[in-house]
Each structure stands twice: as structure tokens, then as C-alpha cells.
Short mmCIF file of C-alpha atoms in Angstrom, two decimals:
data_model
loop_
_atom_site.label_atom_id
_atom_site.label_comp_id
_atom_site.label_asym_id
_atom_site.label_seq_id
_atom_site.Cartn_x
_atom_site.Cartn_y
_atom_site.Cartn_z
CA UNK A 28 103.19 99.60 62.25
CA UNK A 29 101.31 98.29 65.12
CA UNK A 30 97.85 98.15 64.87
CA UNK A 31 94.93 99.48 67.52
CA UNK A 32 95.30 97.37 70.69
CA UNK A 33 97.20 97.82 74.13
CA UNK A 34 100.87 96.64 72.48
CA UNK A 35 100.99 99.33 69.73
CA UNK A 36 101.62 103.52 70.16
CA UNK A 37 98.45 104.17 68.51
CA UNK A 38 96.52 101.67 70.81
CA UNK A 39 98.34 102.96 74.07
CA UNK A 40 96.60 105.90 73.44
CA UNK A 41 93.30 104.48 72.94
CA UNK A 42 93.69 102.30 75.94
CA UNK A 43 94.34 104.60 78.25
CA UNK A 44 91.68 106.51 76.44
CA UNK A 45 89.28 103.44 77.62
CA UNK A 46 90.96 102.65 80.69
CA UNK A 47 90.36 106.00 82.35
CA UNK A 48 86.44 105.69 82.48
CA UNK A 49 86.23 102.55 83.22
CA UNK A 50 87.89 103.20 85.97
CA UNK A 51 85.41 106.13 87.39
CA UNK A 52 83.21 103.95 89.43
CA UNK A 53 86.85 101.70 91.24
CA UNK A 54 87.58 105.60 92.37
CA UNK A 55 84.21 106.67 93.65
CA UNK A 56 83.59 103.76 95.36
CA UNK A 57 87.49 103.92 97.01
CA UNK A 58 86.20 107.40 97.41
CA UNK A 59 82.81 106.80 99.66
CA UNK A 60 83.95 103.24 101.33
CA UNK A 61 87.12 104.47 102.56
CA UNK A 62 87.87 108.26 102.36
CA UNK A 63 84.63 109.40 103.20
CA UNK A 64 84.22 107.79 106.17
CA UNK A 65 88.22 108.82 107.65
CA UNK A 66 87.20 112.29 107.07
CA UNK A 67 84.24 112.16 109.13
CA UNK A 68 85.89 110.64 111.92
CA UNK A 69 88.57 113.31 111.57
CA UNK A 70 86.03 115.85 110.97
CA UNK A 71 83.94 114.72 114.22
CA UNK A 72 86.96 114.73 116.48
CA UNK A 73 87.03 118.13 116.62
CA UNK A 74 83.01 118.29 117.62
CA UNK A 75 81.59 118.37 121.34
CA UNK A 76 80.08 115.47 122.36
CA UNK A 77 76.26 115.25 123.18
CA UNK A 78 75.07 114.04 126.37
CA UNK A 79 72.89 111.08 124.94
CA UNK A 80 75.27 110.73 121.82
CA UNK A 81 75.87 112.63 118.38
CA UNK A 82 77.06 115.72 118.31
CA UNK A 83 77.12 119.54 118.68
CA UNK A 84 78.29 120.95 116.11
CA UNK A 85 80.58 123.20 117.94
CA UNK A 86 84.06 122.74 117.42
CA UNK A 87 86.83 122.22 119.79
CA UNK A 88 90.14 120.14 121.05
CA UNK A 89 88.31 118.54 124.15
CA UNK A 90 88.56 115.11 123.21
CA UNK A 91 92.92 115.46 122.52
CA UNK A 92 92.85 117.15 125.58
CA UNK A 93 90.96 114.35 127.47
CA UNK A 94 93.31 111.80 125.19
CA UNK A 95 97.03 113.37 126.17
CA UNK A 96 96.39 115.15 129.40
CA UNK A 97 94.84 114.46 132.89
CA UNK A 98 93.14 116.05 135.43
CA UNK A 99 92.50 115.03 139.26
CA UNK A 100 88.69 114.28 139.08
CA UNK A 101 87.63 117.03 141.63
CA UNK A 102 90.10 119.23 140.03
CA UNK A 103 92.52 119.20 142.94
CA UNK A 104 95.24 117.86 140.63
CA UNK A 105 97.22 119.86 138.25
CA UNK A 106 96.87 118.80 135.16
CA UNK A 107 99.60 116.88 133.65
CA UNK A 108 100.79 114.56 130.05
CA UNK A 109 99.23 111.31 130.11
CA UNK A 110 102.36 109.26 128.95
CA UNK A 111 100.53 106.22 129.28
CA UNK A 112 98.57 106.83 126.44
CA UNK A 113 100.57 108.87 124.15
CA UNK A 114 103.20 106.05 124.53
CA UNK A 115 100.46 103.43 123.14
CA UNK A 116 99.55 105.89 120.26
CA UNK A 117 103.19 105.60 119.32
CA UNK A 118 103.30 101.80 119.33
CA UNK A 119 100.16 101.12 117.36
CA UNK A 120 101.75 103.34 114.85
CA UNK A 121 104.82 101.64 115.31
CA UNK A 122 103.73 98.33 114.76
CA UNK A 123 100.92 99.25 112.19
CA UNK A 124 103.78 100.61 109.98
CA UNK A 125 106.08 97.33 110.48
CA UNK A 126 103.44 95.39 109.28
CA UNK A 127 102.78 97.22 106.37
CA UNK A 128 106.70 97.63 105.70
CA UNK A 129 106.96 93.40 106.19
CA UNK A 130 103.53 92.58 103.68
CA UNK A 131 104.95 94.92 101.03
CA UNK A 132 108.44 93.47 100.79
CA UNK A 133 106.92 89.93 100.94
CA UNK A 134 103.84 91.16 99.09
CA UNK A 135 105.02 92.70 95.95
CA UNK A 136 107.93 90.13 95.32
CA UNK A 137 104.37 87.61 95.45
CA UNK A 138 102.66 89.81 93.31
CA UNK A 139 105.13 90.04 91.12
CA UNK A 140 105.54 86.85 90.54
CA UNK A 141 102.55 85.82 89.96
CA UNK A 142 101.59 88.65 87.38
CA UNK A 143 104.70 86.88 85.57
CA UNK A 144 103.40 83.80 85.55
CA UNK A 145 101.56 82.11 82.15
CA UNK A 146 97.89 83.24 82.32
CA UNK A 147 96.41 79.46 82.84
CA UNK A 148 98.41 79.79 86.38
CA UNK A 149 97.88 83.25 87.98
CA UNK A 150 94.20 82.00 88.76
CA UNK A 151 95.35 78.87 90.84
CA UNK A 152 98.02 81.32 92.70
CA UNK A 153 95.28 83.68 93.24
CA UNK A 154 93.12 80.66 94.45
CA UNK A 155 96.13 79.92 97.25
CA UNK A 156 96.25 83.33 98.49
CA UNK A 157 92.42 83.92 98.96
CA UNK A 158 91.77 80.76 100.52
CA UNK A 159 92.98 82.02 104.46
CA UNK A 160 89.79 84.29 103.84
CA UNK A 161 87.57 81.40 103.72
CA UNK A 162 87.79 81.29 107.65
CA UNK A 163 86.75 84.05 109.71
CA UNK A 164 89.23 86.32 111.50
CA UNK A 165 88.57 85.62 114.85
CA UNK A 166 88.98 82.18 114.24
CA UNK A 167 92.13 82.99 112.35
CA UNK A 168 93.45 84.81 115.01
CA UNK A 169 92.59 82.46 117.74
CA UNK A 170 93.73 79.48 115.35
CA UNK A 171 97.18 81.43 115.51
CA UNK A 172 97.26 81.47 119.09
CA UNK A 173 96.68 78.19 119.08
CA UNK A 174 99.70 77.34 117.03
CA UNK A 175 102.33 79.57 119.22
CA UNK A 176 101.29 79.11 122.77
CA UNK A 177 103.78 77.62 125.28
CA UNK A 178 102.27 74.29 124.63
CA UNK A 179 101.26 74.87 121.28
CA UNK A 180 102.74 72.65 118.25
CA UNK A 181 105.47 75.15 117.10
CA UNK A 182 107.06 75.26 120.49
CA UNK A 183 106.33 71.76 120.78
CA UNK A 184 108.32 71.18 117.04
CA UNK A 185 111.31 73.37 118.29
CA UNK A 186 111.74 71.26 121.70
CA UNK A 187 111.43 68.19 119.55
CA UNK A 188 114.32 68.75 117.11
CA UNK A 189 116.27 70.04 120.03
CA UNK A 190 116.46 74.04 119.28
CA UNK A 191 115.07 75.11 122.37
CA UNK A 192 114.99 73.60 126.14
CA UNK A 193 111.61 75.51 127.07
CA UNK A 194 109.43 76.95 125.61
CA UNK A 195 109.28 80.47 124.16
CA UNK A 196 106.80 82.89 125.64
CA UNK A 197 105.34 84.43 122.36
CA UNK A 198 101.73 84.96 123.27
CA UNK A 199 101.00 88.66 124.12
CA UNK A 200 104.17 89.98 123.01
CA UNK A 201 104.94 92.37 119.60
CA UNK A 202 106.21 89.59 117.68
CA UNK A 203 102.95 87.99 118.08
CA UNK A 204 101.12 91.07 117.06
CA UNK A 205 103.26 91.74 114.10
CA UNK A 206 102.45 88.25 112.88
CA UNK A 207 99.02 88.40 113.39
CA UNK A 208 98.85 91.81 111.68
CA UNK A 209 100.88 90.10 108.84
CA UNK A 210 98.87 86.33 108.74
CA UNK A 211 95.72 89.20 108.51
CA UNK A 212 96.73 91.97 105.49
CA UNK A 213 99.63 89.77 103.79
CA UNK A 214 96.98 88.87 101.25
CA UNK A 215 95.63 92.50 100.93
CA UNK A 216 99.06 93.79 99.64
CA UNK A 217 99.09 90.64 97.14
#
């Protein structure tokens, strides 16, 4: 018979028994950093703006009518779908859900592995994956654009070995915002 501890039935249940408190404060603060504040903005989408900023606490769709449709500035316009924007909506979404589809398959295979790992290891792996947040983001980001420019040193690499003839355009394009979005939260999902 197993005695109290996390391996044996009896200690499961006093595990989970400690577990569960301790984990009270993880939740509340998950609860006020992050919920909190998306219910707000959710909550103050639906208010009328103030001339000189806040709100009035008056509730209404103005500001998704503003967003998806548009009206001649005098008013001599019908008003019509603004395409434009509803088509960017979509492709934030779009590319916001790639990214997190690409970090979780690469992401919990990492994870994975290095939860299997002996216990004198998973701190060095660890160490690797925190150390891109040593650096800001911005310089991150513009560190990235660096590296795949036209005459930046990937394209360089590929003419070099004789892949490509010229160089690849990949600055400003979705590819280069999916791996920027993935360089950024890869280590997140970890």
C-alpha cells in the first residue's frame, strides 16, 4: 500500500486536496490581469463616447456601426458595408489563429519533451527557450526583418547555395507576419 504522497491513491487525494488552494491566487490573478480587463473593453464598446474622452454610460452599437458601415460625410451618401475593414477583421483573425495553430503543434511536442526529460535538464531547456526574451520585441522584430529582407543574409544564403536566382520578396507579406507572430508567442505555448 502506497503511502501519503502524489504516487499513491491515498496521496492523490491529498494532493489534489493541497493543490487546489494553492492554486487560488494563479486564478485570481489570471482572473484580474487578463479577464478583467477583455470584459471591460467588451463592456465599453457598447458605451457612447465622450467628447473629451471616457464615457457615457449610455449604451449603444455606434462604434460597429462606424466600424462596418459608411456614410458620405455631409450625409449625401447612402450608407453602405465597409468591406475594407471587415475584410482586415477577418485576416487578423485569420492569421492570429494560424499562429496559434503553428506554436501549439511545435509547442506542445517542445513541452513535452522537455517535461520528459531527467530533472537536472528541464532547467537548461527552459534556460534556451527564455533567453529570446532577454531582447526587447521591437528589436526582435526589427532583428527579424533584418534577417529576411531582399538583401538580408537568408536570401543572401539561398542565392549562395544556388536555390534561388533573386531574391524572395518576404518583407510585408503574411508569411512574414506569421513568423513574426510565431518567433514572438512560440515560447508562450512552451
Amino acid at each position: 500500500m502506497a503511502g501519503p504522497g502524489p504516487s499513491g491513491a491515498s496521496g492523490d487525494a491529498t494532493y489534489a486536496g493541497l493543490v487546489r488552494p494553492l492554486l487560488l491566487p494563479t486564478w485570481a490573478v489570471v482572473g484580474i490581469l487578463m479577464v478583467l480587463p477583455v470584459c471591460l473593453m467588451a463592456v465599453y464598446s457598447f458605451l457612447t463616447k465622450e467628447f473629451r474622452g471616457g464615457v457615457i454610460w449610455d449604451f449603444t452599437l455606434a462604434a460597429y456601426d462606424q466600424f462596418f458601415i459608411t456614410r458620405g460625410l455631409f450625409g449625401d451618401e447612402p450608407a453602405r458595408i465597409e468591406w475594407t475593414y471587415i475584410g482586415i477583421f477577418w485576416r487578423s483573425i485569420w492569421q492570429a489563429g494560424l499562429a496559434t495553430l503553428l506554436c501549439l503543434f511545435i509547442g506542445f511536442p517542445t513541452a513535452w519533451f522537455i517535461a520528459t526529460r531527467p530533472a537536472r535538464s528541464r532547467g537548461v531547456w527552459l534556460f534556451l527557450i527564455t533567453i529570446p526574451y532577454w531582447v526587447n520585441l521591437l528589436i526582435r522584430t526589427v532583428s527579424l526583418k533584418f534577417l529576411i529582407r531582399e538583401t538580408g543574409p537568408l536570401n543572401e544564403s539561398l542565392m549562395a547555395i544556388g536555390l534561388i536566382d533573386t531574391p524572395l520578396p518576404l518583407v510585408n507579406t503574411n508569411l512574414a507576419v506569421q513568423l513574426g507572430l510565431f518567433y514572438s508567442y512560440l515560447p508562450f505555448m512552451v
